[in-house]
Tab-separated table of C-alpha atoms in Angstrom:
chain	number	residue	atom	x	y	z
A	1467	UNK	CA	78.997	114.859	107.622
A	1468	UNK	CA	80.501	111.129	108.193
A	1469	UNK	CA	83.437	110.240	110.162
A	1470	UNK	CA	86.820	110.075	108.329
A	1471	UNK	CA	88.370	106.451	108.703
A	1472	UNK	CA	91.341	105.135	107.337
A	1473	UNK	CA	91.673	101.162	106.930
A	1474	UNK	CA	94.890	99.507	107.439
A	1475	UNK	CA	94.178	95.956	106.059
A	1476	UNK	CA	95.738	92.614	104.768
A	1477	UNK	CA	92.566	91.707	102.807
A	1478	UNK	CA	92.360	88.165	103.272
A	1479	UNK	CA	88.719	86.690	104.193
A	1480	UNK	CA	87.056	88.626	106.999
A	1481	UNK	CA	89.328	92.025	105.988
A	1482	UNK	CA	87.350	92.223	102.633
A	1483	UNK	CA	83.888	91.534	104.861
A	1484	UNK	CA	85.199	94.493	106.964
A	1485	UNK	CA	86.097	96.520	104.004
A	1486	UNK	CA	82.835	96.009	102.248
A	1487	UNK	CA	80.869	96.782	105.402
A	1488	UNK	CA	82.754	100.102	105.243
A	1489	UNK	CA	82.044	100.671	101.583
A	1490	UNK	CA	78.683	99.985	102.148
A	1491	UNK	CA	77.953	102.713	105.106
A	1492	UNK	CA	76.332	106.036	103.313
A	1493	UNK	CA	78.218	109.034	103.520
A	1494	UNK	CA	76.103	110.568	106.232
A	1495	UNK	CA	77.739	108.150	108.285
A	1496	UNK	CA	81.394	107.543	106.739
A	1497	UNK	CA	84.241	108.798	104.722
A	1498	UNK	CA	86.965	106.256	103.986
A	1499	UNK	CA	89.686	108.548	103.085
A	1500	UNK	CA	92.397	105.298	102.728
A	1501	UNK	CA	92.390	101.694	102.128
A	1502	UNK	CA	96.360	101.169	103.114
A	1503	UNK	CA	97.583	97.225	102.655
A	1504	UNK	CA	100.455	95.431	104.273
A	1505	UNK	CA	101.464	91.984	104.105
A	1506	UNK	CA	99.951	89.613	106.561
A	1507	UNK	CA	97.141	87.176	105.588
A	1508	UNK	CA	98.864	86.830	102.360
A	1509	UNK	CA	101.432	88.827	100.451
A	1510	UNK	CA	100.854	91.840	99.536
A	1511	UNK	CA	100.418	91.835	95.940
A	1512	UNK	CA	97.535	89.425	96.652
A	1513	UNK	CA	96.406	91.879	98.988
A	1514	UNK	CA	96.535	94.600	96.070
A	1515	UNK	CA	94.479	92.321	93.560
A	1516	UNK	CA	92.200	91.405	96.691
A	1517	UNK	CA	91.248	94.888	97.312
A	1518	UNK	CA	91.141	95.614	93.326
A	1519	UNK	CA	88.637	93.008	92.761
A	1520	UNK	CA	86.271	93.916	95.273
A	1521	UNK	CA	86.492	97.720	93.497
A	1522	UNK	CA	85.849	95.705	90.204
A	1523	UNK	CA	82.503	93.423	91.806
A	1524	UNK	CA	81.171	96.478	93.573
A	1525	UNK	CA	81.252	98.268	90.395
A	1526	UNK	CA	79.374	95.107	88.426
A	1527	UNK	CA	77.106	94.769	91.848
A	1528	UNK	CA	75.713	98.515	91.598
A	1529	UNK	CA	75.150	98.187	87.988
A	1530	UNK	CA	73.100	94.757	88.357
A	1531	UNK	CA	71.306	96.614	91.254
A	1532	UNK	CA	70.439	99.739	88.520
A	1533	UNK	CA	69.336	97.322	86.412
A	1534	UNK	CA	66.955	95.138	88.246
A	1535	UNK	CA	65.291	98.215	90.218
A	1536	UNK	CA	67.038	97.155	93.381
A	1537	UNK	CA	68.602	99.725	95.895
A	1538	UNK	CA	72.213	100.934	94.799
A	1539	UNK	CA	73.244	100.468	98.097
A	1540	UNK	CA	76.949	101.597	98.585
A	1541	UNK	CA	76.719	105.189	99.159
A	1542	UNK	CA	79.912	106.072	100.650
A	1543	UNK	CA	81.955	104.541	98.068
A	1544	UNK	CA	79.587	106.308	95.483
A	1545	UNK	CA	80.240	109.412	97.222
A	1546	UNK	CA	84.160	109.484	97.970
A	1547	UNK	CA	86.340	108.045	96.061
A	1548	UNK	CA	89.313	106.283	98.834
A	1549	UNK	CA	93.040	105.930	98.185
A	1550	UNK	CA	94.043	102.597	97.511
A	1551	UNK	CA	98.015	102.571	98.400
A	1552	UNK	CA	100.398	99.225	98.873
A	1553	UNK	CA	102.355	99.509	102.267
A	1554	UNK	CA	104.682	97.047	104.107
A	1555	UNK	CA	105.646	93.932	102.276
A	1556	UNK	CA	107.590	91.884	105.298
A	1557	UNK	CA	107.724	92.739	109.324
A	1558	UNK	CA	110.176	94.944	110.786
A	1559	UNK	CA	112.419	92.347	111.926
A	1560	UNK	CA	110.890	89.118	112.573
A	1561	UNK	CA	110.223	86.215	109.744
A	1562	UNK	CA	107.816	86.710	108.256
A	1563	UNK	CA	104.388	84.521	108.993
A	1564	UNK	CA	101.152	84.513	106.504
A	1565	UNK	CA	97.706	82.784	107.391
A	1566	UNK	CA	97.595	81.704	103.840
A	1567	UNK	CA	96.574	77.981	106.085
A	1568	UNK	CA	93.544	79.600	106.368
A	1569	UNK	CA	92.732	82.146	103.913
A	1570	UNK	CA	94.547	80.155	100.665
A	1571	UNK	CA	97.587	81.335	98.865
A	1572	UNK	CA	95.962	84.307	96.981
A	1573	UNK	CA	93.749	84.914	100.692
A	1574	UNK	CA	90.421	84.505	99.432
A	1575	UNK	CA	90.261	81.194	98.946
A	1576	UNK	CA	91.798	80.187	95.124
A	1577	UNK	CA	88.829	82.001	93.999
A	1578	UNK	CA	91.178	83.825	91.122
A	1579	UNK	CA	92.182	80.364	89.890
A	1580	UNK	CA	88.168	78.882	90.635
A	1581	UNK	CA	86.377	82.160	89.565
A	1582	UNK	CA	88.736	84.111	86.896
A	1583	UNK	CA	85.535	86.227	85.931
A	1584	UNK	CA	85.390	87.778	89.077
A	1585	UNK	CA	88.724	89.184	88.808
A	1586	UNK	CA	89.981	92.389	88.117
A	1587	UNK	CA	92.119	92.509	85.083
A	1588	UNK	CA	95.905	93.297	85.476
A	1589	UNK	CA	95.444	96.362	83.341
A	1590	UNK	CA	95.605	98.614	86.879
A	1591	UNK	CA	98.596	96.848	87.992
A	1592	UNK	CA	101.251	99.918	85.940
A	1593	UNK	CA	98.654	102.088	88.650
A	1594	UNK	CA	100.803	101.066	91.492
A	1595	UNK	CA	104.492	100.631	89.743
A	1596	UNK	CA	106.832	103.272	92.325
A	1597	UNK	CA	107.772	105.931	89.333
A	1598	UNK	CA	110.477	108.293	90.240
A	1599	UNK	CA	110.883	111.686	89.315
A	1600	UNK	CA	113.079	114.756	90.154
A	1601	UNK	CA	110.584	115.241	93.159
A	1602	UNK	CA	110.732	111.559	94.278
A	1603	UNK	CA	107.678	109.263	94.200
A	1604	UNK	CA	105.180	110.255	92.021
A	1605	UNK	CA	101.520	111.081	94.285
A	1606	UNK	CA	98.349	109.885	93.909
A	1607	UNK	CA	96.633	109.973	90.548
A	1608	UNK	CA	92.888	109.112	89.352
A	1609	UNK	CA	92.315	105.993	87.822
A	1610	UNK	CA	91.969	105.718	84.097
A	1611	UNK	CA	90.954	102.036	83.569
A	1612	UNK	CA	87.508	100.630	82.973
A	1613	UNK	CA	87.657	98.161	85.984
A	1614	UNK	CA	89.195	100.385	88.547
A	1615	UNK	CA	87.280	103.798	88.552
A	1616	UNK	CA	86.356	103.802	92.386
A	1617	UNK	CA	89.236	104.273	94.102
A	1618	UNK	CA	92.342	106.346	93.394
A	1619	UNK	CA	95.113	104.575	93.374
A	1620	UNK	CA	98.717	105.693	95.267
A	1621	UNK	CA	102.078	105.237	94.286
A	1622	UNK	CA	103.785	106.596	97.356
A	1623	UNK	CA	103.837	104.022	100.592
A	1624	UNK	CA	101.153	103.617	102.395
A	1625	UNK	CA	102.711	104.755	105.623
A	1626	UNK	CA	103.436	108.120	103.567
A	1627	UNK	CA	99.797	108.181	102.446
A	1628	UNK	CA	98.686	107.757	106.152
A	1629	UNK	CA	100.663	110.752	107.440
A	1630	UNK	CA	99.557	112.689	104.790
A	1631	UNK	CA	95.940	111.969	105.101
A	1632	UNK	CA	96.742	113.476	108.931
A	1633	UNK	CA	98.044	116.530	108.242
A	1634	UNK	CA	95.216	117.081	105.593
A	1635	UNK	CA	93.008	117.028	108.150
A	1636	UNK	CA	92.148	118.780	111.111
A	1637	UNK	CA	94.153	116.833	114.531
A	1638	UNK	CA	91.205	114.386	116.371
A	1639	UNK	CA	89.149	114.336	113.031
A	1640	UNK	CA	90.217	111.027	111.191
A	1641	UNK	CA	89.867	107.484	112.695
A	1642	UNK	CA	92.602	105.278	112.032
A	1643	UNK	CA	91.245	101.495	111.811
A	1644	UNK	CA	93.849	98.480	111.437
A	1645	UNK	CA	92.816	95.141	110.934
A	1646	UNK	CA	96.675	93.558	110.263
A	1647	UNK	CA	99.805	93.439	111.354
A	1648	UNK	CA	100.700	96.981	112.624
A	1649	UNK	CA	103.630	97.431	110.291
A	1650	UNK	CA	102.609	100.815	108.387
A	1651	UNK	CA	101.402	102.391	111.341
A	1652	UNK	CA	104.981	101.685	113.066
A	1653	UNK	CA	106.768	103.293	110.212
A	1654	UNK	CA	104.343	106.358	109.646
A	1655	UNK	CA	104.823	107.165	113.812
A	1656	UNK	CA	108.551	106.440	113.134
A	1657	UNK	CA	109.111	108.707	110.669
A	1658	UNK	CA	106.731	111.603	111.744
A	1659	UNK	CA	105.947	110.619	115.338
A	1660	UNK	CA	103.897	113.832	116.030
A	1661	UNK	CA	101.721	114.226	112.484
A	1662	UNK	CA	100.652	110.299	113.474
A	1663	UNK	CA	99.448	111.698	116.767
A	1664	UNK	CA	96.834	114.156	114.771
A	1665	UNK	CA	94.804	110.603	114.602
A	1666	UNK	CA	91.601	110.577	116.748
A	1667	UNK	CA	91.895	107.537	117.848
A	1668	UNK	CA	93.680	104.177	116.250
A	1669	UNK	CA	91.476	101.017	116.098
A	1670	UNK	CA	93.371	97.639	116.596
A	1671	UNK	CA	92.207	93.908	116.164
A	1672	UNK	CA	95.222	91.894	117.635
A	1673	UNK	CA	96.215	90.202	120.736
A	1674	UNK	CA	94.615	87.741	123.293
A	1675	UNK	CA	94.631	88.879	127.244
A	1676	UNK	CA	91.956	86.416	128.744
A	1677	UNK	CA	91.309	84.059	125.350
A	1678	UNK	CA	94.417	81.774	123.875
A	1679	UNK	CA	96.035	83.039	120.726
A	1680	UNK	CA	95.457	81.968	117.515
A	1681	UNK	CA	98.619	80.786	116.407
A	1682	UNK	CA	100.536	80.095	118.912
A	1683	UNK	CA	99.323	79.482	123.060
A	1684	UNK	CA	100.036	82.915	123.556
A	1685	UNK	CA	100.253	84.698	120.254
A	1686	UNK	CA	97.763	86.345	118.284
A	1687	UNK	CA	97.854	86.658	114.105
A	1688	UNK	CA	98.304	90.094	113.747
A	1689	UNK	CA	100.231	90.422	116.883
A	1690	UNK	CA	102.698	87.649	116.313
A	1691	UNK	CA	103.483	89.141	112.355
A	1692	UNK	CA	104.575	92.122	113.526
A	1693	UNK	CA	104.690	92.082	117.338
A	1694	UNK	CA	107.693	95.091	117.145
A	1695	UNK	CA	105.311	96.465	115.071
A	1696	UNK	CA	102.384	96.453	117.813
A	1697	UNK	CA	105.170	96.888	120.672
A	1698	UNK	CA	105.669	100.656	119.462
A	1699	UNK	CA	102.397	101.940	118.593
A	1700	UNK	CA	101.463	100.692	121.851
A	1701	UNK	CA	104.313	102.801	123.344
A	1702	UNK	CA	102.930	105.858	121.765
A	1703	UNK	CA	99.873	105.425	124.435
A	1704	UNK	CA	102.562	105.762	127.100
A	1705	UNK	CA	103.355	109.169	129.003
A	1706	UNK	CA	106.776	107.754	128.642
A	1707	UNK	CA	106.696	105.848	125.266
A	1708	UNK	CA	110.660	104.573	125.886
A	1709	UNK	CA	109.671	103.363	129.307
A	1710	UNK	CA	107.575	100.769	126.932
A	1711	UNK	CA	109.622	100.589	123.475
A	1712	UNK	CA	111.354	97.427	122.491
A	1713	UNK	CA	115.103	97.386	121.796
A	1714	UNK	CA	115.070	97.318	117.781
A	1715	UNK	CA	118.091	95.777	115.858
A	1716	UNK	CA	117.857	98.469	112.713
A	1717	UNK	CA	118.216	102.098	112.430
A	1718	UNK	CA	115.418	102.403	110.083
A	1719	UNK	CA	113.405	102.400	113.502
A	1720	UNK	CA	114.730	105.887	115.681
A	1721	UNK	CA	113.418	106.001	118.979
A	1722	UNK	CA	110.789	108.371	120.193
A	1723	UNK	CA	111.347	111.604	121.035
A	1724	UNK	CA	111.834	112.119	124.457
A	1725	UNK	CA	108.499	114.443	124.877
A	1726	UNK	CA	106.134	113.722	122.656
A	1727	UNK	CA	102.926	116.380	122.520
A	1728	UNK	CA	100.256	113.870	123.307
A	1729	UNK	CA	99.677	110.221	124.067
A	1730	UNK	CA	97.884	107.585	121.398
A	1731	UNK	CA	94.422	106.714	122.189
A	1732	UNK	CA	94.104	103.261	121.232
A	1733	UNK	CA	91.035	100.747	121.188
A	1734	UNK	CA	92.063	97.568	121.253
A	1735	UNK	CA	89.536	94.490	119.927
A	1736	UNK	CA	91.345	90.938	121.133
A	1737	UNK	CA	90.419	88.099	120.211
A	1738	UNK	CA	88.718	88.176	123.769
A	1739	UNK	CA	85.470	90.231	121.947
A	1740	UNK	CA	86.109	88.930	118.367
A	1741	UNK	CA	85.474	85.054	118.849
A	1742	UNK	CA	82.240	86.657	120.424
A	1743	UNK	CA	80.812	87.690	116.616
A	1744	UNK	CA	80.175	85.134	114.435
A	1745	UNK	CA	78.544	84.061	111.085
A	1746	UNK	CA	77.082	80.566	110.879
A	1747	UNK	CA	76.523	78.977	107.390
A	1748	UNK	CA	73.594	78.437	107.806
A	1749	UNK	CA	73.004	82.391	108.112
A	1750	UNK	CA	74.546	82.718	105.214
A	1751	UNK	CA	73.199	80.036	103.364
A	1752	UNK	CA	69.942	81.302	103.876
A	1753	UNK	CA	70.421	85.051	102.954
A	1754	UNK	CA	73.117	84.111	99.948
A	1755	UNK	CA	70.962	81.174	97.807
A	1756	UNK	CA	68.020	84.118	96.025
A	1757	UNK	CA	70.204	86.522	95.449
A	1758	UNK	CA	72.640	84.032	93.561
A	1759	UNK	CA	69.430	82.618	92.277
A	1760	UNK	CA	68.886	86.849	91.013
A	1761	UNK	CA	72.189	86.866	89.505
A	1762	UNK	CA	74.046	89.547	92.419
A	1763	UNK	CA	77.775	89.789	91.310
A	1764	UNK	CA	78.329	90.616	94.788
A	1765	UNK	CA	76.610	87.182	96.223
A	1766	UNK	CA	78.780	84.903	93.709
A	1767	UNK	CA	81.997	86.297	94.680
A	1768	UNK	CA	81.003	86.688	98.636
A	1769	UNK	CA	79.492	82.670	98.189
A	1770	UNK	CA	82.994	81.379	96.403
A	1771	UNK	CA	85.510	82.231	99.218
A	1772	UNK	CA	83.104	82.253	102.009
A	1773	UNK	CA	82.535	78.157	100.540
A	1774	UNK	CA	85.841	77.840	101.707
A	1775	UNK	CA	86.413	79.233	104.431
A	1776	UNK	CA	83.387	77.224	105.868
A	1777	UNK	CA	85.213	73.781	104.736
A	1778	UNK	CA	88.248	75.426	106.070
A	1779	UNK	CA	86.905	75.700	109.625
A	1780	UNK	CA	85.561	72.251	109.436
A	1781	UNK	CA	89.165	70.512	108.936
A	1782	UNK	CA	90.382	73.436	111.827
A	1783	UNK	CA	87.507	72.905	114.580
A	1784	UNK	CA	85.611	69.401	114.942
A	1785	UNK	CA	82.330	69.709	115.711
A	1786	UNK	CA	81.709	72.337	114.118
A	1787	UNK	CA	80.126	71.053	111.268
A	1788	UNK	CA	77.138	72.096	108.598
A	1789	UNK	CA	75.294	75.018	109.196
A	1790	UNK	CA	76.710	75.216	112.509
A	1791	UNK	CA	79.934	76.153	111.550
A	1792	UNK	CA	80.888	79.931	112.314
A	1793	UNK	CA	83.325	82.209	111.246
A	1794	UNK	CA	84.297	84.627	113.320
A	1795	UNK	CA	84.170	88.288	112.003
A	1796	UNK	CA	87.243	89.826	113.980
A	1797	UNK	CA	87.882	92.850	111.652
A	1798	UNK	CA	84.406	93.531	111.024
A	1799	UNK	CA	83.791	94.505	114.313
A	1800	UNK	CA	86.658	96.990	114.378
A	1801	UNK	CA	84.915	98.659	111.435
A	1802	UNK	CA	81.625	98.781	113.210
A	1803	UNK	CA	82.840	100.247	116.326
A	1804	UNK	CA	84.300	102.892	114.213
A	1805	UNK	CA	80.750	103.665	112.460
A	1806	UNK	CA	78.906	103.231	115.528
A	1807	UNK	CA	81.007	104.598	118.507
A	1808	UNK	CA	78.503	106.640	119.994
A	1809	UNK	CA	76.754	103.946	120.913
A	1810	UNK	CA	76.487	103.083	124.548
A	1811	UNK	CA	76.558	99.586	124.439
A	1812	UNK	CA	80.132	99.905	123.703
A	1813	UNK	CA	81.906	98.673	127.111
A	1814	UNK	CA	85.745	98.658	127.968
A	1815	UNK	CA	87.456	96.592	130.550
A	1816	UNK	CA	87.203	97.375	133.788
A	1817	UNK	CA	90.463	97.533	134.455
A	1818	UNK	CA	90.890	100.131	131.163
A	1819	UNK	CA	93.020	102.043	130.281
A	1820	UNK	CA	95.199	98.826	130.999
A	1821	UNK	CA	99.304	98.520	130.629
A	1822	UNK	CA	99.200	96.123	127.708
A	1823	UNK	CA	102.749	95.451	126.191
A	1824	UNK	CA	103.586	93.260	123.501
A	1825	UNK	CA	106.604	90.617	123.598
A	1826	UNK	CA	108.645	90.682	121.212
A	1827	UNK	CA	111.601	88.592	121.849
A	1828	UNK	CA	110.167	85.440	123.746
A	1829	UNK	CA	111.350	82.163	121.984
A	1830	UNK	CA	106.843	80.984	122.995
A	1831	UNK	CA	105.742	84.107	123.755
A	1832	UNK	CA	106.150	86.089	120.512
A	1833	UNK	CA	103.468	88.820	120.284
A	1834	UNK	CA	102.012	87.846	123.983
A	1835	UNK	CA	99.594	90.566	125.176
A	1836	UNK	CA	101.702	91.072	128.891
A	1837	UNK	CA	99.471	92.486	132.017
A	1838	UNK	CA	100.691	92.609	135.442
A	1839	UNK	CA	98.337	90.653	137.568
A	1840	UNK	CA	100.119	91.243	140.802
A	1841	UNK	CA	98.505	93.081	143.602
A	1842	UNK	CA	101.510	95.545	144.247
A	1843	UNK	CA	101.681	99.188	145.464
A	1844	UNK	CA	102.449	102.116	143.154
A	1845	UNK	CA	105.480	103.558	142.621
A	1846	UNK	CA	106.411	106.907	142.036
A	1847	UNK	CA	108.736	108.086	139.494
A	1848	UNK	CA	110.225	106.480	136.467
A	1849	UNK	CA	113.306	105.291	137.936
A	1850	UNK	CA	113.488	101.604	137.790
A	1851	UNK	CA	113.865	99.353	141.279
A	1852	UNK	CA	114.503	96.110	142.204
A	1853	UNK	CA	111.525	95.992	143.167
A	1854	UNK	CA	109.918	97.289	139.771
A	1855	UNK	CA	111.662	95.718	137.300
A	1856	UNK	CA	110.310	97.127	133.600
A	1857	UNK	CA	108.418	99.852	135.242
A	1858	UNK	CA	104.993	98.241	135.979
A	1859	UNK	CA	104.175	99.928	139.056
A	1860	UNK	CA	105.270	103.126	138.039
A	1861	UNK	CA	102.528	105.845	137.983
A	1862	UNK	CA	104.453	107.709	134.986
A	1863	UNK	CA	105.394	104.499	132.906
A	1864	UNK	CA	103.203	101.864	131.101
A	1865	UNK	CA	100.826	101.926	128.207
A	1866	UNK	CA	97.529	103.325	128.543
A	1867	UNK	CA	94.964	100.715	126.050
A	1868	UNK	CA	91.652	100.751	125.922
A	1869	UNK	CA	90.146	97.514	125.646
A	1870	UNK	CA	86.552	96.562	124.257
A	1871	UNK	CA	84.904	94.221	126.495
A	1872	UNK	CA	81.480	94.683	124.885
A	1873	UNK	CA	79.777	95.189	121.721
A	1874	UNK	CA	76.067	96.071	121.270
A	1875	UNK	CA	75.422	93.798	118.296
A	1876	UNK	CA	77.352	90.708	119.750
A	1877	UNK	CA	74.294	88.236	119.304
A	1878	UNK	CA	72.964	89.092	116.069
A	1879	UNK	CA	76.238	90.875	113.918
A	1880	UNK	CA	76.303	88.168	111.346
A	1881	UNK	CA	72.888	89.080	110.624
A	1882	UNK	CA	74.032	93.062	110.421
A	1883	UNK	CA	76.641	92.022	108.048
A	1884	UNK	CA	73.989	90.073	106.016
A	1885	UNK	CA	71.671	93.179	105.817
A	1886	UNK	CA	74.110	95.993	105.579
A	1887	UNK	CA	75.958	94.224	102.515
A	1888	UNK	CA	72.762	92.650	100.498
A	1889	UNK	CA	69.741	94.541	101.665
């Protein structure tokens, strides 16, 4: 039986690599029970026809596969059939920042405006509309289009879809994976702090400890969108989570509960590991050119926005030009760790579990991954000193993050990408 994962994504450019390396496990190995979206990358309706499409190509890729005698590939998604629900739409409090800069305005590139026949038609849009009823927002329901047969499509929010994929299952047995700003997973553990703690273990790809941000000195993407966002599920790894909370300016965010039944185990991928997984054009080049030679859906639409992202990270990073250029496959990784977690290769810090807390009110240091790198003695307690100011030292204060130092396919993943996805 595979592992139950749930994917909390902004599917811009290396989200829908992640996602497809997902879709592509078989279902000895995976079950992805949710695809939840939030704003980030782009907005989020992009993110909805993002994550429709690639339903819609994988659908036209299987059938050209059954056609030509090729392998169908794809077996979890042919198995299960995941919940496709629309979450967050704007950060709890912040502005709101996209990486459309990098990704394009529709995240993957223009391709809807350069490759029209690779998009899903709007008829699944009505899928999504919120419909109320006498018993509030309407539940999942199968989808009845042509186009958008693999997935089931939600109409409640996709932090309500996360809790209740929780409390379907048994606590510890579902893998919680989020590749974006953190803001669904705030609101689920805000409104039901203890169902969100049924989750085995939550996945993150934010921050920057050792490694500069991405968008600002200090700030990483997914980090700086939401960084209240990240601030409390990081709490929840706390014995204390409101030793580590951030003060909030809305009452749609209660504090925790004073004693909470567990702590959050948390994995968190930085940018310190991610940077270290990359796909060079000239991999790609290679592996793409027979199978769009073959006539692969899949390849054409994987070629179009991964052509520009390449010219993209030309104009960002001189140098790196021609097949050299790389593009670093941040969320991927996060979905391969959750596939392959047994694996011993998989290293933490040495320091881990580390108190990692994210700022969220510095005027430069907006979504800052903050370690204390004094050499101090402990304190006992949770009463705060002058000596101890915010708790560091404290023995009962502090969040408790696991952070991935090393991978076992760090030299060769854009190759496993290649080979899972085409092959």
């Amino acid at each position: 039986m595979g592992k139950k994962i749930i994917i909390d994504t902004d599917p811009g450019i290396d989200d829908i690599l992640a996602l497809l390396l997902a879709l592509s496990a078989t279902p000895e190995e995976v079950e992805i029970l949710l695809i939840s979206l939030t704003f980030g990358n782009i907005e989020i309706d992009s993110c909805l026809r993002n994550a429709v499409s690639m339903f819609h190509i994988l659908e036209r890729e299987m059938q050209w596969r059954r056609e030509n005698g090729r392998h169908e590939g794809f077996g979890s998604l042919r198995a299960f059939r995941p919940i496709l629900a629309v979450g967050a739409e704007e950060p709890l409090e912040s502005q709101k920042m996209l990486a459309d800069y990098f990704h394009g305005t529709d995240g993957l590139g223009g391709i809807h405006a350069t490759h029209p026949h690779l998009t899903a038609n709007k008829a699944w849009v009505h899928l999504f509309a919120k419909e109320l009823n006498g018993e509030g927002i309407k539940p999942a329901e199968d989808c009845s289009g042509p186009d958008d047969h693999a997935f089931t499509p939600s109409k409640l929010p996709a932090h309500k879809e996360i809790l209740r994929a929780l409390r379907d299952n048994e606590p510890d047995s579902v893998t919680l994976v989020a590749v974006g700003p953190l803001t669904n997973l705030a609101l689920a553990a805000a409104e039901d702090p203890e169902t969100f703690l049924r989750v085995k273990e939550v996945v993150v790809m934010g921050g920057a400890v050792n490694e500069p941000g991405n968008v600002t000195p200090m700030g990483e993407f997914n980090a700086y969108a939401d960084a209240v966002a990240a601030a409390r599920v990081f709490a929840l790894t706390s014995p204390n989570p409101h030793t580590t909370i951030p003060p909030t300016k809305s009452d749609r965010l209660p504090p925790y509960p004073r004693s909470l039944s567990r702590q959050l185990t948390l994995r968190l991928f930085p940018l310190d590991i991610t940077l270290r997984h990359n796909l060079s054009r000239g991999e790609f080049r290679e592996a793409i050119t027979p199978l769009l030679a073959a006539g692969s859906p899949l390849a054409e639409w994987v070629n179009a926005f991964m052509g520009h992202t390449f010219k993209t990270l030309e104009r960002l990073h001189p140098g790196h030009v021609g097949d050299d250029a790389k593009l670093s496959l941040h969320d991927p990784v996060c979905v391969w760790y959750a596939l392959t977690s047994e694996d011993p290769k998989w290293a933490y810090s040495k320091n881990s579990p580390e108190d990692i807390r994210i700022d969220t009110l510095g005027q430069w240091t907006r979504g800052m991954c903050v370690i204390d790198r004094r050499s101090r003695h402990r304190i006992e307690g949770e009463e705060e000193s002058p000596s101890d100011h915010g708790l560091w030292l404290s023995g009962r204060a502090g969040n408790r993050i696991w952070r991935m130092d090393e991978s076992p396919v760090e030299e060769n993943f854009g190759k496993v990408i290649i080979d899972r996805l085409f092959k």
